[in-house]
CSV table of C-alpha atoms in Angstrom, one decimal:
chain,number,residue,atom,x,y,z
J,11,MET,CA,18.7,44.2,-78.5
J,12,VAL,CA,20.6,41.7,-76.8
J,13,GLN,CA,22.2,44.9,-76.3
J,14,GLU,CA,20.2,46.7,-75.7
J,15,VAL,CA,18.6,45.1,-72.4
J,16,ALA,CA,21.7,43.5,-71.9
J,17,SER,CA,23.3,47.4,-71.0
J,18,GLU,CA,20.0,47.9,-69.2
J,19,ARG,CA,20.2,47.0,-65.5
J,20,ILE,CA,16.8,45.4,-64.9
J,21,ALA,CA,16.1,45.4,-61.0
J,22,PRO,CA,15.6,42.2,-58.8
J,23,ALA,CA,11.9,42.3,-58.5
J,24,ARG,CA,11.1,43.8,-62.7
J,25,MET,CA,13.8,40.5,-63.1
J,26,LEU,CA,11.7,38.3,-61.4
J,27,GLU,CA,8.5,38.7,-63.1
J,28,ARG,CA,9.8,38.8,-66.2
J,29,LYS,CA,11.3,35.5,-65.9
J,30,ARG,CA,7.5,34.3,-64.2
J,31,GLU,CA,6.2,35.8,-67.9
J,32,ILE,CA,8.6,34.2,-70.3
J,33,LEU,CA,7.3,31.0,-67.4
J,34,LEU,CA,4.0,32.1,-68.8
J,35,ALA,CA,4.2,31.8,-72.7
J,36,ALA,CA,6.4,29.0,-71.6
J,37,SER,CA,4.0,27.1,-70.5
J,38,ARG,CA,1.3,27.6,-73.7
J,39,VAL,CA,4.6,26.2,-75.3
J,40,PHE,CA,5.1,22.5,-73.3
J,41,ARG,CA,1.5,22.8,-73.0
J,42,ARG,CA,1.2,22.7,-77.8
J,43,GLN,CA,4.3,20.3,-78.5
J,44,GLY,CA,5.3,18.6,-74.9
J,45,LEU,CA,8.2,19.5,-73.4
J,46,GLN,CA,11.3,17.6,-75.3
J,47,ALA,CA,10.0,18.9,-78.6
J,48,THR,CA,10.5,22.8,-77.0
J,49,GLY,CA,13.5,24.7,-78.0
J,50,MET,CA,14.7,28.7,-76.9
J,51,ARG,CA,13.1,29.0,-80.3
J,52,ASP,CA,9.8,28.3,-79.7
J,53,ILE,CA,9.8,30.0,-76.2
J,54,ALA,CA,10.9,33.5,-78.2
J,55,ALA,CA,8.7,32.7,-81.5
J,56,GLU,CA,5.5,33.0,-78.4
J,57,LEU,CA,6.9,36.4,-76.5
J,58,GLY,CA,7.2,37.5,-80.2
J,59,MET,CA,11.1,37.5,-78.5
J,60,ALA,CA,14.4,38.0,-79.7
J,61,VAL,CA,16.2,34.6,-79.3
J,62,GLY,CA,19.3,37.0,-78.9
J,63,ASN,CA,16.9,37.8,-75.3
J,64,LEU,CA,16.3,35.4,-73.9
J,65,TYR,CA,19.4,34.3,-73.7
J,66,TYR,CA,19.6,37.2,-71.5
J,67,TYR,CA,17.0,35.7,-69.2
J,68,PHE,CA,18.0,32.3,-69.4
J,69,ARG,CA,21.0,31.3,-70.6
J,70,ASP,CA,19.9,27.5,-71.2
J,71,LYS,CA,16.2,26.1,-71.7
J,72,ASP,CA,18.2,23.6,-68.2
J,73,GLU,CA,18.2,26.9,-66.5
J,74,LEU,CA,14.0,28.0,-67.5
J,75,LEU,CA,13.5,24.0,-66.0
J,76,ALA,CA,15.4,24.6,-62.6
J,77,PHE,CA,14.5,28.0,-62.5
J,78,CYS,CA,10.3,27.2,-62.5
J,79,GLN,CA,11.0,23.8,-60.0
J,80,GLN,CA,12.4,27.0,-58.0
J,81,ASP,CA,10.0,28.5,-58.1
J,82,ALA,CA,7.2,26.6,-57.4
J,83,LEU,CA,9.2,24.7,-54.7
J,84,GLY,CA,10.2,27.1,-53.4
J,85,GLY,CA,5.9,28.8,-52.9
J,86,LEU,CA,5.6,25.6,-51.7
J,87,LEU,CA,7.7,24.5,-49.5
J,88,GLY,CA,6.7,28.9,-48.2
J,89,LEU,CA,3.7,27.6,-47.9
J,90,ALA,CA,4.7,24.5,-46.2
J,91,ARG,CA,5.3,26.4,-43.2
J,92,ALA,CA,3.4,28.9,-42.5
J,93,VAL,CA,0.2,26.3,-42.9
J,94,ARG,CA,2.8,23.7,-40.1
J,95,ALA,CA,2.6,26.8,-38.5
J,96,LEU,CA,-1.4,27.3,-37.6
J,97,PRO,CA,-2.8,26.5,-34.5
J,98,ALA,CA,-5.3,24.0,-35.6
J,99,PRO,CA,-5.9,20.1,-36.0
J,100,ALA,CA,-3.6,18.0,-38.0
J,101,ASP,CA,-6.6,17.3,-40.6
J,102,GLN,CA,-6.8,21.2,-41.2
J,103,ARG,CA,-3.9,22.2,-42.2
J,104,LEU,CA,-3.7,19.3,-44.5
J,105,TYR,CA,-7.0,20.3,-45.6
J,106,LEU,CA,-5.5,23.5,-46.5
J,107,LEU,CA,-1.9,22.9,-47.7
J,108,VAL,CA,-3.3,20.1,-50.4
J,109,VAL,CA,-5.6,23.6,-51.6
J,110,GLY,CA,-3.0,25.9,-51.7
J,111,HIS,CA,-0.6,24.0,-53.6
J,112,LEU,CA,-2.8,23.5,-55.8
J,113,ILE,CA,-2.6,27.3,-56.4
J,114,CYS,CA,0.2,27.2,-56.0
J,115,LEU,CA,1.6,24.9,-59.0
J,116,HIS,CA,-1.8,25.4,-60.9
J,117,GLU,CA,-2.1,29.8,-59.9
J,118,GLN,CA,1.1,30.9,-58.9
J,119,THR,CA,4.3,29.2,-61.7
J,120,PRO,CA,3.1,28.8,-64.8
J,121,GLY,CA,5.3,26.5,-66.9
J,122,ALA,CA,4.2,23.8,-63.9
J,123,LEU,CA,4.3,21.1,-66.3
J,124,ALA,CA,8.3,21.1,-65.5
J,125,HIS,CA,7.6,20.6,-61.8
J,126,LEU,CA,6.6,16.8,-62.8
J,127,GLU,CA,10.4,16.7,-64.9
J,128,VAL,CA,12.9,16.8,-62.4
J,129,GLU,CA,14.5,13.9,-64.3
J,130,THR,CA,15.8,16.5,-67.6
J,131,LEU,CA,17.8,18.8,-65.5
J,132,SER,CA,21.3,18.6,-64.5
J,133,GLY,CA,22.9,17.9,-61.8
J,134,ALA,CA,23.7,21.0,-59.7
J,135,TRP,CA,20.0,22.1,-60.5
J,136,ARG,CA,18.9,18.2,-59.7
J,137,GLU,CA,20.8,18.1,-56.9
J,138,ALA,CA,18.9,21.3,-55.2
J,139,VAL,CA,15.3,20.7,-56.2
J,140,ILE,CA,15.3,17.5,-55.1
J,141,GLU,CA,16.4,18.2,-52.4
J,142,GLY,CA,13.5,21.6,-51.8
J,143,ARG,CA,11.1,18.4,-52.8
J,144,ALA,CA,12.5,15.8,-49.9
J,145,GLU,CA,11.9,19.1,-47.2
J,146,TYR,CA,7.6,19.9,-48.5
J,147,GLU,CA,7.6,15.7,-48.6
J,148,GLU,CA,8.3,15.7,-45.1
J,149,HIS,CA,6.3,18.3,-43.7
J,150,PHE,CA,3.1,16.2,-44.9
J,151,ARG,CA,4.7,13.5,-43.6
J,152,ALA,CA,4.9,15.7,-40.7
J,153,LEU,CA,0.9,16.6,-40.5
J,154,LEU,CA,0.3,12.8,-41.4
J,155,ARG,CA,2.3,11.8,-37.6
J,156,GLU,CA,0.3,14.3,-35.6
J,157,GLY,CA,-2.3,13.9,-36.9
J,158,GLN,CA,-2.9,10.5,-36.0
J,159,ALA,CA,-0.8,10.8,-32.7
J,160,ALA,CA,-3.9,13.6,-31.8
J,161,GLY,CA,-6.3,10.7,-32.8
J,162,ARG,CA,-7.9,12.7,-36.0
J,163,LEU,CA,-5.9,10.0,-38.3
J,164,ARG,CA,-6.1,6.4,-38.8
J,165,PRO,CA,-3.4,4.7,-38.2
J,166,LEU,CA,-0.9,4.3,-42.0
J,167,ASP,CA,2.5,4.1,-44.0
J,168,ASP,CA,3.1,8.2,-43.4
J,169,LYS,CA,5.4,7.7,-46.6
J,170,VAL,CA,3.5,5.7,-48.7
J,171,THR,CA,0.8,8.3,-47.7
J,172,ALA,CA,2.1,11.2,-48.5
J,173,ARG,CA,3.6,10.3,-51.6
J,174,ALA,CA,0.3,9.4,-53.3
J,175,MET,CA,-1.9,12.1,-52.3
J,176,LEU,CA,0.9,14.5,-53.9
J,177,GLY,CA,0.1,11.9,-57.5
J,178,ALA,CA,-3.2,13.0,-56.6
J,179,LEU,CA,-1.7,16.8,-56.9
J,180,ASN,CA,0.5,16.9,-58.8
J,181,TRP,CA,-1.2,15.1,-61.4
J,182,THR,CA,-3.8,17.9,-62.1
J,183,VAL,CA,-0.8,19.4,-63.8
J,184,LYS,CA,-1.8,16.8,-67.3
J,185,TRP,CA,-5.2,17.5,-67.0
J,186,PHE,CA,-6.3,20.4,-65.3
J,187,ARG,CA,-6.7,24.0,-67.4
J,188,PRO,CA,-7.4,26.5,-65.3
J,189,ARG,CA,-9.6,28.9,-65.7
J,190,ASP,CA,-9.0,31.4,-63.2
J,191,GLU,CA,-8.0,30.9,-59.1
J,192,THR,CA,-11.7,30.0,-58.2
J,193,SER,CA,-11.7,26.7,-60.5
J,194,THR,CA,-8.4,26.0,-58.7
J,195,THR,CA,-9.2,26.4,-55.4
J,196,ALA,CA,-13.0,24.5,-55.6
J,197,LEU,CA,-10.4,21.4,-57.5
J,198,GLY,CA,-8.6,21.8,-54.2
J,199,GLN,CA,-11.5,21.0,-52.6
J,200,GLN,CA,-12.9,18.3,-54.5
J,201,LEU,CA,-8.8,16.8,-54.2
J,202,ALA,CA,-8.5,17.9,-49.9
J,203,GLU,CA,-12.2,16.3,-49.8
J,204,LEU,CA,-11.4,12.8,-51.8
J,205,LEU,CA,-7.4,12.6,-49.7
J,206,LEU,CA,-8.5,13.6,-46.4
J,207,ARG,CA,-11.6,11.6,-45.4
J,208,GLY,CA,-9.2,8.2,-47.3
J,209,VAL,CA,-7.2,9.0,-44.0
J,210,LEU,CA,-9.7,10.6,-40.7
J,211,ALA,CA,-10.4,7.7,-38.3
J,212,PRO,CA,-13.5,7.0,-37.6
J,213,GLY,CA,-15.8,8.7,-36.2
J,214,VAL,CA,-13.9,11.9,-37.2
J,215,GLU,CA,-16.0,14.4,-38.5
J,216,LEU,CA,-14.2,16.4,-41.8
J,217,GLY,CA,-13.9,20.0,-41.1
J,218,ALA,CA,-13.4,22.0,-43.5
J,219,PRO,CA,-11.1,24.7,-42.6
J,220,ASP,CA,-10.9,28.5,-43.1
J,221,LEU,CA,-10.6,29.1,-46.9
J,222,ALA,CA,-9.7,33.0,-46.1
J,223,LEU,CA,-6.2,32.1,-45.1
J,224,LEU,CA,-5.2,30.5,-47.9
J,225,PRO,CA,-4.0,34.5,-49.6
J,226,ASP,CA,-1.7,34.8,-46.6
J,227,LEU,CA,-0.2,31.4,-46.0
J,228,LEU,CA,0.9,32.0,-49.8
J,229,ALA,CA,2.1,35.3,-49.8
J,230,PRO,CA,6.1,35.2,-50.0
J,231,GLU,CA,7.7,34.9,-46.6
J,232,GLU,CA,10.3,38.1,-48.5
J,233,PRO,CA,8.6,40.1,-50.4
J,234,PRO,CA,11.1,39.8,-53.9
Y,20,MET,CA,24.3,-10.0,-86.6
Y,21,VAL,CA,21.9,-8.3,-87.5
Y,22,GLN,CA,21.7,-9.8,-91.0
Y,23,GLU,CA,21.3,-13.0,-88.4
Y,24,VAL,CA,18.1,-12.1,-86.8
Y,25,ALA,CA,16.7,-10.4,-89.6
Y,26,SER,CA,17.8,-13.7,-91.3
Y,27,GLU,CA,15.1,-16.1,-88.4
Y,28,ARG,CA,11.6,-16.3,-87.9
Y,29,ILE,CA,10.5,-14.7,-84.2
Y,30,ALA,CA,7.4,-16.7,-83.2
Y,31,PRO,CA,4.6,-13.4,-82.3
Y,32,ALA,CA,5.3,-15.1,-78.7
Y,33,ARG,CA,8.7,-14.8,-78.1
Y,34,MET,CA,9.1,-12.2,-80.5
Y,35,LEU,CA,6.5,-10.6,-77.1
Y,36,GLU,CA,8.7,-11.8,-75.2
Y,37,ARG,CA,11.6,-10.1,-76.3
Y,38,LYS,CA,10.4,-7.3,-76.6
Y,39,ARG,CA,9.0,-6.8,-72.8
Y,40,GLU,CA,13.2,-7.6,-72.4
Y,41,ILE,CA,13.7,-5.4,-73.9
Y,42,LEU,CA,12.1,-2.7,-72.3
Y,43,LEU,CA,12.6,-4.8,-69.1
Y,44,ALA,CA,16.7,-3.8,-69.7
Y,45,ALA,CA,14.9,0.2,-71.1
Y,46,SER,CA,13.7,0.7,-68.2
Y,47,ARG,CA,16.6,0.2,-65.9
Y,48,VAL,CA,18.6,3.8,-68.4
Y,49,PHE,CA,15.5,5.3,-68.7
Y,50,ARG,CA,15.5,5.3,-64.8
Y,51,ARG,CA,19.5,6.0,-63.8
Y,52,GLN,CA,19.4,8.8,-66.9
Y,53,GLY,CA,16.1,10.2,-67.4
Y,54,LEU,CA,14.0,9.9,-70.9
Y,55,GLN,CA,14.6,12.6,-72.9
Y,56,ALA,CA,18.8,11.3,-73.0
Y,57,THR,CA,18.6,7.2,-73.5
Y,58,GLY,CA,19.4,6.8,-76.5
Y,59,MET,CA,18.5,3.2,-78.8
Y,60,ARG,CA,22.9,3.0,-78.0
Y,61,ASP,CA,22.4,3.2,-74.7
Y,62,ILE,CA,19.4,0.2,-74.9
Y,63,ALA,CA,21.7,-1.2,-76.5
Y,64,ALA,CA,24.8,-1.4,-74.3
Y,65,GLU,CA,22.0,-2.3,-70.8
Y,66,LEU,CA,21.1,-5.3,-72.9
Y,67,GLY,CA,24.4,-6.4,-74.6
Y,68,MET,CA,23.7,-6.1,-78.2
Y,69,ALA,CA,24.4,-4.4,-80.7
Y,70,VAL,CA,22.4,-1.4,-81.8
Y,71,GLY,CA,20.8,-3.3,-85.6
Y,72,ASN,CA,19.8,-6.2,-83.7
Y,73,LEU,CA,17.9,-3.5,-81.6
Y,74,TYR,CA,16.7,-1.4,-84.6
Y,75,TYR,CA,15.3,-5.3,-85.4
Y,76,TYR,CA,12.6,-5.2,-82.5
Y,77,PHE,CA,11.8,-1.1,-82.7
Y,78,ARG,CA,12.6,0.9,-85.3
Y,79,ASP,CA,13.2,3.5,-83.1
Y,80,LYS,CA,13.1,4.8,-79.7
Y,81,ASP,CA,9.2,6.4,-81.2
Y,82,GLU,CA,8.4,2.9,-81.3
Y,83,LEU,CA,9.7,1.5,-78.3
Y,84,LEU,CA,7.9,3.9,-76.3
Y,85,ALA,CA,4.4,3.5,-77.9
Y,86,PHE,CA,5.1,-0.4,-77.9
Y,87,CYS,CA,6.2,1.0,-74.3
Y,88,GLN,CA,2.6,2.4,-73.8
Y,89,GLN,CA,-0.1,-0.4,-76.0
Y,90,ASP,CA,1.6,-2.8,-74.0
Y,91,ALA,CA,0.9,-1.4,-70.9
Y,92,LEU,CA,-2.6,0.7,-72.2
Y,93,GLY,CA,-3.8,-3.5,-73.0
Y,94,GLY,CA,-3.0,-5.1,-69.8
Y,95,LEU,CA,-4.6,-1.9,-68.1
Y,96,LEU,CA,-7.5,-2.1,-70.1
Y,97,GLY,CA,-7.9,-6.0,-70.2
Y,98,LEU,CA,-7.7,-6.0,-66.2
Y,99,ALA,CA,-11.5,-3.2,-66.3
Y,100,ARG,CA,-13.4,-5.1,-68.6
Y,101,ALA,CA,-12.4,-8.7,-66.8
Y,102,VAL,CA,-12.9,-6.2,-63.4
Y,103,ARG,CA,-16.0,-4.8,-64.7
Y,104,ALA,CA,-18.1,-7.7,-65.5
Y,105,LEU,CA,-17.6,-9.7,-61.2
Y,106,PRO,CA,-21.0,-9.9,-59.5
Y,107,ALA,CA,-19.4,-7.7,-56.8
Y,108,PRO,CA,-20.6,-3.8,-55.2
Y,109,ALA,CA,-18.4,-1.0,-57.4
Y,110,ASP,CA,-16.6,-0.3,-54.2
Y,111,GLN,CA,-15.1,-4.0,-54.3
Y,112,ARG,CA,-14.4,-3.2,-57.5
Y,113,LEU,CA,-12.7,-0.3,-58.3
Y,114,TYR,CA,-10.7,-1.8,-54.9
Y,115,LEU,CA,-9.5,-5.0,-57.2
Y,116,LEU,CA,-9.0,-2.8,-60.5
Y,117,VAL,CA,-6.8,0.5,-58.6
Y,118,VAL,CA,-4.4,-3.1,-56.8
Y,119,GLY,CA,-4.2,-5.3,-60.7
Y,120,HIS,CA,-3.8,-1.3,-62.0
Y,121,LEU,CA,-0.9,-1.6,-59.9
Y,122,ILE,CA,-0.1,-4.6,-60.5
Y,123,CYS,CA,0.5,-4.2,-64.4
Y,124,LEU,CA,2.2,-1.4,-64.4
Y,125,HIS,CA,4.9,-2.2,-61.3
Y,126,GLU,CA,4.9,-6.4,-62.7
Y,127,GLN,CA,3.7,-6.8,-65.9
Y,128,THR,CA,4.9,-5.1,-67.9
Y,129,PRO,CA,8.9,-2.5,-67.2
Y,130,GLY,CA,9.7,0.4,-68.6
Y,131,ALA,CA,6.2,1.9,-66.8
Y,132,LEU,CA,8.2,5.1,-67.4
Y,133,ALA,CA,7.1,6.0,-70.2
Y,134,HIS,CA,3.5,5.6,-68.8
Y,135,LEU,CA,3.7,9.3,-68.3
Y,136,GLU,CA,4.9,9.9,-70.7
Y,137,VAL,CA,2.6,10.4,-73.5
Y,138,GLU,CA,3.4,13.6,-74.9
Y,139,THR,CA,6.8,13.2,-75.7
Y,140,LEU,CA,4.7,10.1,-78.6
Y,141,SER,CA,5.0,11.2,-82.1
Y,142,GLY,CA,1.1,10.9,-83.8
Y,143,ALA,CA,-0.2,8.6,-85.1
Y,144,TRP,CA,1.6,6.6,-81.5
Y,145,ARG,CA,-0.4,9.5,-79.9
Y,146,GLU,CA,-3.8,8.8,-80.5
Y,147,ALA,CA,-4.2,5.5,-79.9
Y,148,VAL,CA,-2.6,5.9,-77.2
Y,149,ILE,CA,-4.7,8.9,-75.5
Y,150,GLU,CA,-7.7,6.5,-76.7
Y,151,GLY,CA,-7.3,3.5,-74.7
Y,152,ARG,CA,-6.4,5.9,-72.1
Y,153,ALA,CA,-10.0,7.8,-72.0
Y,154,GLU,CA,-11.7,4.4,-71.8
Y,155,TYR,CA,-9.5,3.9,-68.5
Y,156,GLU,CA,-10.4,6.0,-67.2
Y,157,GLU,CA,-14.0,5.3,-68.3
Y,158,HIS,CA,-13.6,2.2,-66.3
Y,159,PHE,CA,-13.1,4.0,-63.7
Y,160,ARG,CA,-15.7,6.4,-64.2
Y,161,ALA,CA,-18.3,4.6,-64.8
Y,162,LEU,CA,-17.9,2.8,-61.1
Y,163,LEU,CA,-17.7,5.8,-59.7
Y,164,ARG,CA,-21.3,6.8,-61.1
Y,165,GLU,CA,-22.2,3.0,-60.5
Y,166,GLY,CA,-20.9,3.1,-56.7
Y,167,GLN,CA,-23.4,6.2,-56.6
Y,168,ALA,CA,-26.2,5.0,-58.3
Y,169,ALA,CA,-26.8,1.5,-55.0
Y,170,GLY,CA,-25.3,5.0,-52.4
Y,171,ARG,CA,-22.4,2.9,-51.2
Y,172,LEU,CA,-20.9,5.5,-52.5
Y,173,ARG,CA,-21.3,9.9,-51.0
Y,174,PRO,CA,-22.2,11.8,-54.6
Y,175,LEU,CA,-18.8,13.1,-55.8
Y,176,ASP,CA,-17.5,14.5,-59.6
Y,177,ASP,CA,-16.5,10.7,-61.0
Y,178,LYS,CA,-14.4,12.4,-63.4
Y,179,VAL,CA,-12.3,14.6,-60.8
Y,180,THR,CA,-12.3,11.4,-58.8
Y,181,ALA,CA,-11.2,8.8,-61.5
Y,182,ARG,CA,-8.5,11.7,-62.2
Y,183,ALA,CA,-7.3,11.7,-58.8
Y,184,MET,CA,-7.1,8.2,-58.1
Y,185,LEU,CA,-5.1,7.7,-61.8
Y,186,GLY,CA,-2.7,10.9,-61.2
Y,187,ALA,CA,-1.9,8.8,-57.2
Y,188,LEU,CA,-1.2,5.5,-59.5
Y,189,ASN,CA,-0.1,6.6,-61.9
Y,190,TRP,CA,3.1,8.7,-59.7
Y,191,THR,CA,4.0,5.4,-57.8
Y,192,VAL,CA,6.4,5.2,-61.5
Y,193,LYS,CA,8.3,7.8,-59.9
Y,194,TRP,CA,9.4,6.9,-56.7
Y,195,PHE,CA,8.5,3.1,-55.9
Y,196,ARG,CA,10.7,0.4,-56.5
Y,197,PRO,CA,9.0,-3.5,-56.5
Y,198,ARG,CA,10.6,-6.0,-54.2
Y,199,ASP,CA,8.9,-8.6,-55.8
Y,200,GLU,CA,5.1,-8.7,-56.3
Y,201,THR,CA,3.9,-9.0,-52.8
Y,202,SER,CA,5.7,-5.7,-52.5
Y,203,THR,CA,3.5,-4.8,-54.9
Y,204,THR,CA,-0.5,-5.5,-53.1
Y,205,ALA,CA,1.2,-4.4,-50.2
Y,206,LEU,CA,1.4,-0.6,-51.5
Y,207,GLY,CA,-2.5,-1.9,-54.1
Y,208,GLN,CA,-3.8,-2.1,-50.7
Y,209,GLN,CA,-2.8,0.6,-48.6
Y,210,LEU,CA,-3.5,3.1,-51.6
Y,211,ALA,CA,-6.8,1.3,-52.4
Y,212,GLU,CA,-8.2,1.6,-48.3
Y,213,LEU,CA,-6.6,5.8,-48.8
Y,214,LEU,CA,-8.4,5.8,-52.4
Y,215,LEU,CA,-11.6,4.1,-51.2
Y,216,ARG,CA,-11.8,5.6,-47.7
Y,217,GLY,CA,-12.2,8.7,-49.6
Y,218,VAL,CA,-15.2,8.1,-51.5
Y,219,LEU,CA,-17.6,5.7,-49.2
Y,220,ALA,CA,-20.3,7.5,-48.5
Y,221,PRO,CA,-21.0,8.0,-44.8
Y,222,GLY,CA,-21.6,4.7,-42.6
Y,223,VAL,CA,-21.0,2.2,-45.5
Y,224,GLU,CA,-18.5,0.1,-44.3
Y,225,LEU,CA,-14.6,-0.7,-46.2
Y,226,GLY,CA,-14.7,-3.9,-47.0
Y,227,ALA,CA,-12.1,-5.4,-48.7
Y,228,PRO,CA,-12.0,-7.9,-51.9
Y,229,ASP,CA,-10.9,-11.0,-52.2
Y,230,LEU,CA,-7.5,-10.2,-53.7
Y,231,ALA,CA,-7.2,-14.7,-55.4
Y,232,LEU,CA,-8.9,-13.3,-58.0
Y,233,LEU,CA,-6.3,-10.3,-59.2
Y,234,PRO,CA,-5.1,-13.2,-62.0
Y,235,ASP,CA,-7.2,-14.7,-63.5
Y,236,LEU,CA,-7.9,-11.2,-63.4
Y,237,LEU,CA,-4.0,-9.8,-65.0
Y,238,ALA,CA,-4.3,-12.9,-67.1
Y,239,PRO,CA,-4.6,-11.4,-71.4
Y,240,GLU,CA,-8.1,-11.6,-72.8
Y,241,GLU,CA,-6.2,-13.5,-74.5
Y,242,PRO,CA,-3.1,-15.6,-75.8
Y,243,PRO,CA,-0.7,-14.1,-77.4
């Protein structure tokens, strides 16, 4: 079975699609038995795939986890750059970023549980992910600073506030089981309302942005 | 060395103190190399202790992690019960609970990183921890409901809001390195302000509670 697959030429777009299918199955196993206790054999079994076949897509669990994090991070960074460029008040852009973050995490990149586990990655993978996360956090911090400069947000520590927001968002991976994109968007709106009301300057009204913008904001910058 | 210790009789209070010292050392190793990659040998080395000696306090890493979670959870539950009983508006009690949660996590129970890793616990330990966590979450939810009933909080989903708050609080374990209790309290105040402003009903002013109450609220219900 290994040879059969290895001798095929798989187009990059198809390869990416297959990898995401594998993550989807892996995420089911992670949730059932924890990230640590899950081996490549368990993931292959979940897929009804020979383990040798799975190794064609991912050399080991480390590579699978790294792909999961890079895939999620790539989506989040694309979203953040698109949101930053919108001609809207900083608080409305933050609102979109919060809802979009949840859609990325729960709808676009399966295996989101791994998103929390940077510590489990080995050296080289780990550095790239830490760098990407710092860049992503900086988008939150910049929006918080822009909102303060424009008088729409109260005086606050942008680093602490960005990390508190990311904590509330990322922790959903531990407890939220999305039924569909609508349920994820509804959760995103609740979290956005909590977090945005928490930072608005006195007298500023929370204006919900146009969520119909999200599909475009979430589209990958370059098609795979 | 093992025999020497095993033949001593250690008083329960001293045993607890020693276990916490071990957790403090373990937490340094967890932060350096991750929870997963850390073995009992690494923890013993950090303590300059023979590994056999360490086994006297904890049979294995599972037991050490379970103790860490139970110790943290015991502190959190004691705090929540004491806060609930205070004669103060729900939003002020929530404020105290938020600041107290961070002090519990960062000052009272070392090795707080393990607090996030319920999945790594094996069966029996895991169930007790999950039960304790549900009880703790219910204290947050009850305060959110009481605050709404009193008109001090806006209409909200108490389950989603409690979990978002706990996410923001627990995530600090990933990035906050406390210098001392003052820095932890200051962080708690920033998070309390973010989260409480996020739930206040329109027109209700955020009233900071008397933080001098915290040491009593955080005292263990019965001395060990």
